[in-house]
PDB file of C-alpha atoms in Angstrom:
ATOM      1  CA  MET U 221     121.482 110.934 171.906  1.00 42.00           C
ATOM      2  CA  LEU U 222     125.338 110.608 172.166  1.00 44.00           C
ATOM      3  CA  ARG U 223     127.356 111.271 168.991  1.00 54.00           C
ATOM      4  CA  SER U 224     129.362 108.450 167.668  1.00 60.00           C
ATOM      5  CA  THR U 225     133.125 108.621 168.482  1.00 69.00           C
ATOM      6  CA  TYR U 226     133.863 107.838 164.866  1.00 72.00           C
ATOM      7  CA  ASP U 227     131.892 110.733 163.481  1.00 76.00           C
ATOM      8  CA  GLY U 228     133.755 113.467 165.541  1.00 73.00           C
ATOM      9  CA  ASP U 229     137.243 112.765 164.439  1.00 75.00           C
ATOM     10  CA  ASN U 230     138.687 112.087 160.862  1.00 77.00           C
ATOM     11  CA  THR U 231     141.670 110.187 162.249  1.00 78.00           C
ATOM     12  CA  VAL U 232     139.749 107.302 163.858  1.00 84.00           C
ATOM     13  CA  PHE U 233     138.383 104.360 161.656  1.00 86.00           C
ATOM     14  CA  SER U 234     134.978 102.879 162.446  1.00 86.00           C
ATOM     15  CA  PRO U 235     134.827  99.099 163.033  1.00 86.00           C
ATOM     16  CA  GLN U 236     133.741  98.822 159.423  1.00 85.00           C
ATOM     17  CA  GLY U 237     137.082 100.447 158.205  1.00 86.00           C
ATOM     18  CA  ARG U 238     135.423 103.694 157.307  1.00 87.00           C
ATOM     19  CA  LEU U 239     136.336 107.495 157.849  1.00 88.00           C
ATOM     20  CA  HIS U 240     133.018 108.983 158.267  1.00 88.00           C
ATOM     21  CA  GLN U 241     134.142 112.647 158.065  1.00 90.00           C
ATOM     22  CA  VAL U 242     135.568 111.785 154.645  1.00 91.00           C
ATOM     23  CA  GLU U 243     132.312 110.263 153.675  1.00 91.00           C
ATOM     24  CA  TYR U 244     130.354 113.474 154.853  1.00 92.00           C
ATOM     25  CA  ALA U 245     132.638 115.618 152.683  1.00 93.00           C
ATOM     26  CA  GLN U 246     131.895 113.432 149.679  1.00 94.00           C
ATOM     27  CA  GLU U 247     128.195 113.818 150.366  1.00 95.00           C
ATOM     28  CA  ALA U 248     128.577 117.580 150.380  1.00 94.00           C
ATOM     29  CA  VAL U 249     129.844 117.253 146.802  1.00 96.00           C
ATOM     30  CA  LYS U 250     126.821 115.182 145.891  1.00 95.00           C
ATOM     31  CA  GLN U 251     124.517 117.814 147.193  1.00 93.00           C
ATOM     32  CA  GLY U 252     126.109 120.531 145.154  1.00 93.00           C
ATOM     33  CA  SER U 253     124.662 121.801 141.824  1.00 93.00           C
ATOM     34  CA  ALA U 254     125.753 119.854 138.760  1.00 96.00           C
ATOM     35  CA  VAL U 255     129.085 120.199 136.801  1.00 97.00           C
ATOM     36  CA  VAL U 256     129.951 118.419 133.684  1.00 98.00           C
ATOM     37  CA  GLY U 257     133.304 118.142 131.907  1.00 97.00           C
ATOM     38  CA  LEU U 258     134.549 116.547 128.585  1.00 97.00           C
ATOM     39  CA  ARG U 259     137.674 116.666 126.612  1.00 97.00           C
ATOM     40  CA  SER U 260     138.749 115.681 123.085  1.00 96.00           C
ATOM     41  CA  ALA U 261     142.212 115.366 121.617  1.00 94.00           C
ATOM     42  CA  THR U 262     142.565 119.080 121.442  1.00 94.00           C
ATOM     43  CA  HIS U 263     139.947 120.809 123.683  1.00 96.00           C
ATOM     44  CA  ALA U 264     138.440 120.558 127.174  1.00 97.00           C
ATOM     45  CA  VAL U 265     134.983 121.925 128.080  1.00 98.00           C
ATOM     46  CA  LEU U 266     133.297 122.583 131.401  1.00 98.00           C
ATOM     47  CA  ALA U 267     129.534 123.300 132.043  1.00 97.00           C
ATOM     48  CA  ALA U 268     127.937 123.976 135.348  1.00 97.00           C
ATOM     49  CA  LEU U 269     124.521 124.940 136.689  1.00 95.00           C
ATOM     50  CA  LYS U 270     124.653 127.997 138.998  1.00 92.00           C
ATOM     51  CA  ARG U 271     122.259 128.464 141.904  1.00 86.00           C
ATOM     52  CA  ALA U 272     121.190 131.596 143.629  1.00 83.00           C
ATOM     53  CA  PRO U 273     120.772 131.827 147.325  1.00 80.00           C
ATOM     54  CA  SER U 274     117.616 133.806 147.105  1.00 80.00           C
ATOM     55  CA  GLU U 275     115.537 135.726 144.639  1.00 83.00           C
ATOM     56  CA  LEU U 276     117.480 138.868 145.795  1.00 83.00           C
ATOM     57  CA  ALA U 277     120.854 137.463 145.002  1.00 84.00           C
ATOM     58  CA  ALA U 278     122.969 136.852 141.938  1.00 83.00           C
ATOM     59  CA  HIS U 279     123.835 133.547 140.789  1.00 84.00           C
ATOM     60  CA  GLN U 280     126.879 131.835 142.347  1.00 86.00           C
ATOM     61  CA  ASN U 281     130.064 131.498 140.371  1.00 90.00           C
ATOM     62  CA  LYS U 282     130.856 127.878 139.698  1.00 92.00           C
ATOM     63  CA  MET U 283     133.999 128.119 137.573  1.00 95.00           C
ATOM     64  CA  LEU U 284     137.488 129.828 138.413  1.00 96.00           C
ATOM     65  CA  ARG U 285     140.398 130.415 136.175  1.00 96.00           C
ATOM     66  CA  ILE U 286     143.649 129.025 137.611  1.00 97.00           C
ATOM     67  CA  ASP U 287     145.977 129.975 134.678  1.00 95.00           C
ATOM     68  CA  ASN U 288     145.848 130.691 131.067  1.00 94.00           C
ATOM     69  CA  HIS U 289     145.826 127.017 130.336  1.00 95.00           C
ATOM     70  CA  VAL U 290     143.831 125.588 133.213  1.00 97.00           C
ATOM     71  CA  GLY U 291     140.610 126.301 135.053  1.00 97.00           C
ATOM     72  CA  ILE U 292     138.092 124.385 137.411  1.00 97.00           C
ATOM     73  CA  ALA U 293     134.402 123.860 138.059  1.00 97.00           C
ATOM     74  CA  PHE U 294     133.446 122.810 141.392  1.00 97.00           C
ATOM     75  CA  ALA U 295     130.516 121.223 143.392  1.00 96.00           C
ATOM     76  CA  GLY U 296     130.295 121.523 147.233  1.00 94.00           C
ATOM     77  CA  LEU U 297     131.386 124.208 149.638  1.00 94.00           C
ATOM     78  CA  THR U 298     132.224 127.446 147.859  1.00 93.00           C
ATOM     79  CA  SER U 299     134.526 128.515 150.749  1.00 94.00           C
ATOM     80  CA  ASP U 300     136.593 125.415 150.395  1.00 96.00           C
ATOM     81  CA  ALA U 301     136.708 125.872 146.607  1.00 96.00           C
ATOM     82  CA  ARG U 302     138.087 129.413 147.121  1.00 96.00           C
ATOM     83  CA  VAL U 303     140.805 128.257 149.406  1.00 96.00           C
ATOM     84  CA  LEU U 304     141.942 125.430 147.215  1.00 97.00           C
ATOM     85  CA  SER U 305     141.824 127.490 143.985  1.00 97.00           C
ATOM     86  CA  ASN U 306     144.022 130.062 145.622  1.00 97.00           C
ATOM     87  CA  TYR U 307     146.513 127.353 146.496  1.00 97.00           C
ATOM     88  CA  MET U 308     146.437 126.121 142.880  1.00 97.00           C
ATOM     89  CA  ARG U 309     147.160 129.639 141.594  1.00 97.00           C
ATOM     90  CA  GLN U 310     150.120 130.089 143.843  1.00 97.00           C
ATOM     91  CA  LEU U 311     151.401 126.721 142.338  1.00 97.00           C
ATOM     92  CA  ALA U 312     150.844 127.980 138.867  1.00 96.00           C
ATOM     93  CA  LEU U 313     152.550 131.367 139.617  1.00 96.00           C
ATOM     94  CA  SER U 314     155.499 129.630 141.133  1.00 96.00           C
ATOM     95  CA  SER U 315     156.064 127.514 138.141  1.00 95.00           C
ATOM     96  CA  ARG U 316     156.118 130.631 135.996  1.00 93.00           C
ATOM     97  CA  LEU U 317     158.499 132.542 138.212  1.00 94.00           C
ATOM     98  CA  LEU U 318     160.899 129.748 139.036  1.00 94.00           C
ATOM     99  CA  TYR U 319     160.984 127.760 135.757  1.00 92.00           C
ATOM    100  CA  SER U 320     159.574 130.131 133.259  1.00 92.00           C
ATOM    101  CA  ARG U 321     156.986 127.693 132.047  1.00 92.00           C
ATOM    102  CA  PRO U 322     153.324 126.898 132.688  1.00 93.00           C
ATOM    103  CA  LEU U 323     152.626 124.401 135.371  1.00 94.00           C
ATOM    104  CA  PRO U 324     151.998 120.789 133.765  1.00 94.00           C
ATOM    105  CA  LEU U 325     148.548 119.492 134.816  1.00 96.00           C
ATOM    106  CA  SER U 326     149.847 116.398 136.216  1.00 95.00           C
ATOM    107  CA  ARG U 327     152.019 118.179 138.659  1.00 95.00           C
ATOM    108  CA  LEU U 328     149.362 120.494 139.680  1.00 96.00           C
ATOM    109  CA  ILE U 329     146.890 117.729 140.434  1.00 96.00           C
ATOM    110  CA  SER U 330     149.517 115.612 142.253  1.00 96.00           C
ATOM    111  CA  GLN U 331     150.253 118.560 144.601  1.00 96.00           C
ATOM    112  CA  LEU U 332     146.619 119.389 144.971  1.00 96.00           C
ATOM    113  CA  ALA U 333     145.742 115.804 145.993  1.00 96.00           C
ATOM    114  CA  ASP U 334     148.584 115.719 148.483  1.00 96.00           C
ATOM    115  CA  ARG U 335     147.172 118.749 150.284  1.00 95.00           C
ATOM    116  CA  ALA U 336     143.767 117.170 150.358  1.00 95.00           C
ATOM    117  CA  GLN U 337     144.780 113.934 151.677  1.00 94.00           C
ATOM    118  CA  LEU U 338     146.701 115.438 154.628  1.00 93.00           C
ATOM    119  CA  ASN U 339     143.305 116.699 155.874  1.00 91.00           C
ATOM    120  CA  THR U 340     141.931 113.200 156.006  1.00 91.00           C
ATOM    121  CA  MET U 341     144.648 111.982 158.360  1.00 90.00           C
ATOM    122  CA  GLN U 342     145.737 114.882 160.725  1.00 87.00           C
ATOM    123  CA  TYR U 343     144.012 115.520 163.986  1.00 87.00           C
ATOM    124  CA  GLY U 344     142.156 118.800 164.263  1.00 85.00           C
ATOM    125  CA  LYS U 345     141.561 119.230 160.446  1.00 89.00           C
ATOM    126  CA  ARG U 346     138.605 118.172 158.263  1.00 91.00           C
ATOM    127  CA  PRO U 347     138.413 117.057 154.696  1.00 94.00           C
ATOM    128  CA  TYR U 348     137.627 119.703 152.112  1.00 96.00           C
ATOM    129  CA  GLY U 349     133.902 119.502 151.302  1.00 96.00           C
ATOM    130  CA  VAL U 350     134.286 120.257 147.678  1.00 96.00           C
ATOM    131  CA  GLY U 351     135.003 118.393 144.409  1.00 96.00           C
ATOM    132  CA  PHE U 352     136.541 119.772 141.209  1.00 96.00           C
ATOM    133  CA  LEU U 353     136.700 119.084 137.464  1.00 97.00           C
ATOM    134  CA  VAL U 354     139.945 120.337 136.253  1.00 98.00           C
ATOM    135  CA  ALA U 355     140.222 121.179 132.557  1.00 97.00           C
ATOM    136  CA  GLY U 356     143.279 122.235 130.879  1.00 96.00           C
ATOM    137  CA  VAL U 357     145.825 121.801 128.097  1.00 95.00           C
ATOM    138  CA  ASP U 358     149.732 121.317 128.331  1.00 93.00           C
ATOM    139  CA  ALA U 359     152.412 119.889 126.118  1.00 90.00           C
ATOM    140  CA  ALA U 360     150.834 116.503 126.356  1.00 91.00           C
ATOM    141  CA  GLY U 361     147.475 117.680 124.980  1.00 92.00           C
ATOM    142  CA  ALA U 362     143.958 118.333 126.655  1.00 95.00           C
ATOM    143  CA  HIS U 363     143.218 116.954 130.123  1.00 97.00           C
ATOM    144  CA  LEU U 364     140.246 116.564 132.387  1.00 97.00           C
ATOM    145  CA  TYR U 365     140.814 115.542 136.068  1.00 98.00           C
ATOM    146  CA  GLU U 366     138.303 114.939 138.812  1.00 97.00           C
ATOM    147  CA  PHE U 367     139.521 116.045 142.382  1.00 96.00           C
ATOM    148  CA  ALA U 368     137.723 114.376 145.358  1.00 96.00           C
ATOM    149  CA  PRO U 369     137.714 115.284 149.028  1.00 94.00           C
ATOM    150  CA  THR U 370     139.488 111.867 149.621  1.00 93.00           C
ATOM    151  CA  GLY U 371     142.592 113.177 147.887  1.00 93.00           C
ATOM    152  CA  ASN U 372     142.073 110.896 144.872  1.00 93.00           C
ATOM    153  CA  CYS U 373     142.387 112.346 141.444  1.00 95.00           C
ATOM    154  CA  PHE U 374     141.734 110.611 138.241  1.00 96.00           C
ATOM    155  CA  GLU U 375     141.934 111.539 134.682  1.00 96.00           C
ATOM    156  CA  TYR U 376     138.723 111.168 132.474  1.00 97.00           C
ATOM    157  CA  TYR U 377     137.296 111.651 129.002  1.00 96.00           C
ATOM    158  CA  ALA U 378     134.191 112.829 130.528  1.00 97.00           C
ATOM    159  CA  MET U 379     132.837 113.234 134.087  1.00 97.00           C
ATOM    160  CA  ALA U 380     130.040 114.897 136.087  1.00 97.00           C
ATOM    161  CA  LEU U 381     129.802 115.857 139.691  1.00 97.00           C
ATOM    162  CA  GLY U 382     126.849 117.189 141.971  1.00 95.00           C
ATOM    163  CA  ALA U 383     123.177 116.663 142.344  1.00 93.00           C
ATOM    164  CA  ARG U 384     121.629 114.153 139.771  1.00 93.00           C
ATOM    165  CA  SER U 385     125.057 113.779 138.133  1.00 95.00           C
ATOM    166  CA  GLN U 386     124.275 110.174 137.432  1.00 95.00           C
ATOM    167  CA  SER U 387     122.120 111.205 134.733  1.00 95.00           C
ATOM    168  CA  ALA U 388     124.661 113.098 133.027  1.00 96.00           C
ATOM    169  CA  LYS U 389     127.221 110.230 133.328  1.00 96.00           C
ATOM    170  CA  THR U 390     124.660 107.983 131.748  1.00 96.00           C
ATOM    171  CA  TYR U 391     124.285 110.350 128.723  1.00 95.00           C
ATOM    172  CA  LEU U 392     128.208 110.698 128.515  1.00 96.00           C
ATOM    173  CA  GLU U 393     128.788 106.937 128.670  1.00 96.00           C
ATOM    174  CA  ARG U 394     126.854 106.604 125.323  1.00 95.00           C
ATOM    175  CA  LYS U 395     129.191 109.266 123.788  1.00 94.00           C
ATOM    176  CA  VAL U 396     132.578 108.388 125.315  1.00 94.00           C
ATOM    177  CA  GLU U 397     133.784 106.523 122.186  1.00 94.00           C
ATOM    178  CA  THR U 398     133.397 109.470 119.821  1.00 95.00           C
ATOM    179  CA  LEU U 399     134.762 112.336 122.177  1.00 95.00           C
ATOM    180  CA  GLU U 400     138.373 112.002 121.208  1.00 95.00           C
ATOM    181  CA  ALA U 401     137.619 113.166 117.676  1.00 94.00           C
ATOM    182  CA  MET U 402     135.113 115.851 118.321  1.00 95.00           C
ATOM    183  CA  SER U 403     135.575 119.529 117.477  1.00 94.00           C
ATOM    184  CA  MET U 404     135.381 122.212 120.043  1.00 95.00           C
ATOM    185  CA  GLU U 405     131.678 123.050 118.862  1.00 95.00           C
ATOM    186  CA  GLU U 406     130.681 119.375 119.178  1.00 96.00           C
ATOM    187  CA  LEU U 407     132.089 119.160 122.634  1.00 96.00           C
ATOM    188  CA  VAL U 408     130.097 122.300 123.826  1.00 96.00           C
ATOM    189  CA  MET U 409     126.771 120.845 122.620  1.00 96.00           C
ATOM    190  CA  GLU U 410     127.416 117.573 124.218  1.00 97.00           C
ATOM    191  CA  ALA U 411     128.314 119.255 127.669  1.00 97.00           C
ATOM    192  CA  LEU U 412     125.087 121.227 127.466  1.00 96.00           C
ATOM    193  CA  TYR U 413     123.011 118.102 126.544  1.00 96.00           C
ATOM    194  CA  ALA U 414     124.589 116.212 129.455  1.00 96.00           C
ATOM    195  CA  LEU U 415     124.102 119.210 131.798  1.00 96.00           C
ATOM    196  CA  ARG U 416     120.413 119.231 130.837  1.00 95.00           C
ATOM    197  CA  ASP U 417     119.997 115.708 131.798  1.00 94.00           C
ATOM    198  CA  THR U 418     120.649 116.654 135.370  1.00 94.00           C
ATOM    199  CA  LEU U 419     117.591 118.991 135.461  1.00 93.00           C
ATOM    200  CA  GLN U 420     114.112 117.654 136.438  1.00 88.00           C
ATOM    201  CA  GLN U 421     112.000 116.194 133.737  1.00 85.00           C
ATOM    202  CA  GLY U 422     110.473 118.767 131.372  1.00 81.00           C
ATOM    203  CA  LYS U 423     113.000 121.533 132.443  1.00 87.00           C
ATOM    204  CA  GLU U 424     115.200 123.474 129.885  1.00 89.00           C
ATOM    205  CA  LEU U 425     118.533 125.100 130.482  1.00 92.00           C
ATOM    206  CA  ASP U 426     118.453 128.755 131.250  1.00 90.00           C
ATOM    207  CA  ALA U 427     121.349 130.944 130.061  1.00 90.00           C
ATOM    208  CA  ASP U 428     121.431 132.997 133.229  1.00 90.00           C
ATOM    209  CA  ALA U 429     121.931 129.927 135.319  1.00 92.00           C
ATOM    210  CA  ILE U 430     124.668 128.236 133.421  1.00 94.00           C
ATOM    211  CA  SER U 431     128.517 128.755 133.114  1.00 95.00           C
ATOM    212  CA  LEU U 432     130.587 127.376 130.323  1.00 97.00           C
ATOM    213  CA  SER U 433     134.264 127.395 129.927  1.00 97.00           C
ATOM    214  CA  ILE U 434     136.709 126.271 126.999  1.00 97.00           C
ATOM    215  CA  VAL U 435     140.307 125.683 126.785  1.00 96.00           C
ATOM    216  CA  GLY U 436     142.310 124.733 123.632  1.00 94.00           C
ATOM    217  CA  PRO U 437     145.593 124.143 121.983  1.00 92.00           C
ATOM    218  CA  GLY U 438     148.185 126.679 122.565  1.00 86.00           C
ATOM    219  CA  ALA U 439     146.629 127.873 125.695  1.00 88.00           C
ATOM    220  CA  ASP U 440     149.977 127.199 127.507  1.00 85.00           C
ATOM    221  CA  SER U 441     151.847 129.315 124.903  1.00 84.00           C
ATOM    222  CA  ASP U 442     153.513 132.641 125.832  1.00 78.00           C
ATOM    223  CA  VAL U 443     153.254 133.532 122.095  1.00 71.00           C
ATOM    224  CA  ALA U 444     150.898 136.375 121.948  1.00 71.00           C
ATOM    225  CA  THR U 445     148.825 135.817 118.724  1.00 76.00           C
ATOM    226  CA  ALA U 446     145.190 135.907 118.001  1.00 75.00           C
ATOM    227  CA  ALA U 447     144.877 132.113 117.578  1.00 72.00           C
ATOM    228  CA  THR U 448     146.602 131.513 121.019  1.00 76.00           C
ATOM    229  CA  ARG U 449     144.569 134.170 122.881  1.00 81.00           C
ATOM    230  CA  ALA U 450     141.331 132.640 121.579  1.00 82.00           C
ATOM    231  CA  GLU U 451     142.222 129.232 122.940  1.00 91.00           C
ATOM    232  CA  LYS U 452     143.215 130.283 126.516  1.00 94.00           C
ATOM    233  CA  PHE U 453     140.771 129.279 129.226  1.00 96.00           C
ATOM    234  CA  ARG U 454     137.772 131.556 129.167  1.00 95.00           C
ATOM    235  CA  ILE U 455     134.397 131.553 130.828  1.00 96.00           C
ATOM    236  CA  ILE U 456     131.331 132.129 128.821  1.00 95.00           C
ATOM    237  CA  GLU U 457     127.982 133.201 130.519  1.00 93.00           C
ATOM    238  CA  GLY U 458     124.847 135.298 129.903  1.00 90.00           C
ATOM    239  CA  ASP U 459     124.209 136.656 126.449  1.00 92.00           C
ATOM    240  CA  GLU U 460     127.342 135.167 125.038  1.00 94.00           C
ATOM    241  CA  LEU U 461     126.162 131.712 125.903  1.00 94.00           C
ATOM    242  CA  ARG U 462     122.446 132.065 124.441  1.00 94.00           C
ATOM    243  CA  PRO U 463     123.461 131.128 120.774  1.00 93.00           C
ATOM    244  CA  TRP U 464     124.814 127.852 122.039  1.00 94.00           C
ATOM    245  CA  ILE U 465     121.542 127.105 124.057  1.00 93.00           C
ATOM    246  CA  GLU U 466     119.302 128.103 121.123  1.00 92.00           C
ATOM    247  CA  ARG U 467     121.052 125.430 118.966  1.00 93.00           C
ATOM    248  CA  MET U 468     120.005 122.711 121.329  1.00 92.00           C
ATOM    249  CA  THR U 469     117.101 120.421 120.222  1.00 90.00           C
ATOM    250  CA  PRO U 470     114.110 120.704 122.599  1.00 86.00           C
ATOM    251  CA  ARG U 471     113.204 117.761 124.613  1.00 77.00           C
ATOM    252  CA  ALA U 472     110.565 115.534 123.204  1.00 70.00           C
ATOM    253  CA  ASN U 473     107.437 114.578 125.064  1.00 63.00           C
ATOM    254  CA  PRO U 474     108.224 111.361 127.124  1.00 55.00           C
ATOM    255  CA  ALA U 475     105.049 109.649 125.696  1.00 50.00           C
ATOM    256  CA  ASN U 476     106.043 110.554 122.164  1.00 49.00           C
ATOM    257  CA  ALA U 477     109.567 109.303 122.854  1.00 45.00           C
ATOM    258  CA  SER U 478     108.371 105.937 123.971  1.00 44.00           C
ATOM    259  CA  ALA U 479     106.053 105.662 120.973  1.00 44.00           C
ATOM    260  CA  THR U 480     108.857 106.420 118.524  1.00 43.00           C
ATOM    261  CA  GLY U 481     111.456 104.363 120.418  1.00 46.00           C
ATOM    262  CA  ALA U 482     113.766 107.349 121.188  1.00 44.00           C
ATOM    263  CA  VAL U 483     116.443 106.678 123.771  1.00 43.00           C
ATOM    264  CA  PRO U 484     116.087 108.976 126.920  1.00 43.00           C
ATOM    265  CA  GLY U 485     118.981 111.204 127.450  1.00 43.00           C
ATOM    266  CA  ASP U 486     120.160 111.411 123.956  1.00 45.00           C
ATOM    267  CA  GLY U 487     119.670 115.341 123.905  1.00 40.00           C
ATOM    268  CA  THR U 488     116.256 114.967 122.348  1.00 37.00           C
ATOM    269  CA  ASP U 489     113.984 114.025 125.204  1.00 38.00           C
ATOM    270  CA  ALA U 490     113.686 113.613 129.067  1.00 36.00           C
ATOM    271  CA  PRO U 491     116.724 112.954 131.232  1.00 36.00           C
ATOM    272  CA  GLY U 492     118.387 109.506 130.984  1.00 38.00           C
ATOM    273  CA  GLY U 493     118.328 107.739 134.299  1.00 37.00           C
ATOM    274  CA  GLU U 494     117.047 108.673 137.797  1.00 36.00           C
ATOM    275  CA  ALA U 495     118.837 110.714 140.582  1.00 36.00           C
ATOM    276  CA  THR U 496     120.996 108.529 142.805  1.00 35.00           C
ATOM    277  CA  VAL U 497     120.596 108.496 146.564  1.00 33.00           C
ATOM    278  CA  GLY U 498     122.004 111.900 147.943  1.00 37.00           C
ATOM    279  CA  ASP U 499     121.393 113.741 144.602  1.00 38.00           C
ATOM    280  CA  ALA U 500     118.530 115.894 146.010  1.00 37.00           C
ATOM    281  CA  ALA U 501     119.749 119.473 145.648  1.00 39.00           C
ATOM    282  CA  ALA U 502     120.234 121.092 149.098  1.00 41.00           C
ATOM    283  CA  PRO U 503     121.459 124.663 149.634  1.00 41.00           C
ATOM    284  CA  MET U 504     124.679 123.380 151.180  1.00 44.00           C
ATOM    285  CA  GLU U 505     127.040 125.393 148.859  1.00 50.00           C
ATOM    286  CA  GLU U 506     125.033 128.598 148.965  1.00 41.00           C
TER     287      GLU U 506
END
């Protein structure tokens, strides 16, 4: 069977006006393990499920620190995430060397989007097969951005990427009105509940397979105080994460939930919503 002309080149539109290579890159993001991001007026939180390529391997890193005030969680091809994260670190370092200030998130995202968009229109290149949730703090407050292989970047109060991410979005949509006023502790718990909704029914979170990151006010400050150091972007894993998971309310039995009228996906029972098409977890990013 001959390959379609429109599949092999990302500079040629199909008769329907589609770029197939860009859509394939978006599918790579959908097949990655789930990541969730939330922000309030002061803090931004990321949570991610980690996969292990085999029983003999350690879990894959899903979060990367870019600077003291910004970091990312990704879904998709790890190699592409590594290349783009190094580019973002170069931008952040250049801002500190040239202007003696941390790079504003809006400028970081704009330059990242420009680089990704070039790969959707130049012959001989392919779109990056990875999606980011970028969390950070600058002079304008806390921010959460989504980066897509298309080169589109949007700011959100809450967002989820990866396999079965629609279940997490459904949960977050019910919480979005209250996110702005939440404390850091409340944001962390909501992120964990949303991440749990991406698991199969009856599954609970495992601390060894989760990464959590937090960034807060003052993270972009060069003043070295105990308060500012505590708010800089940091990744929490393993034993440090267990106390948070132990605070979660276990899922209720679905039969009991229907009998009592509980709403699925509210952090007390089975995941809210079904997985969308393309949400089956494939080992693409491992």
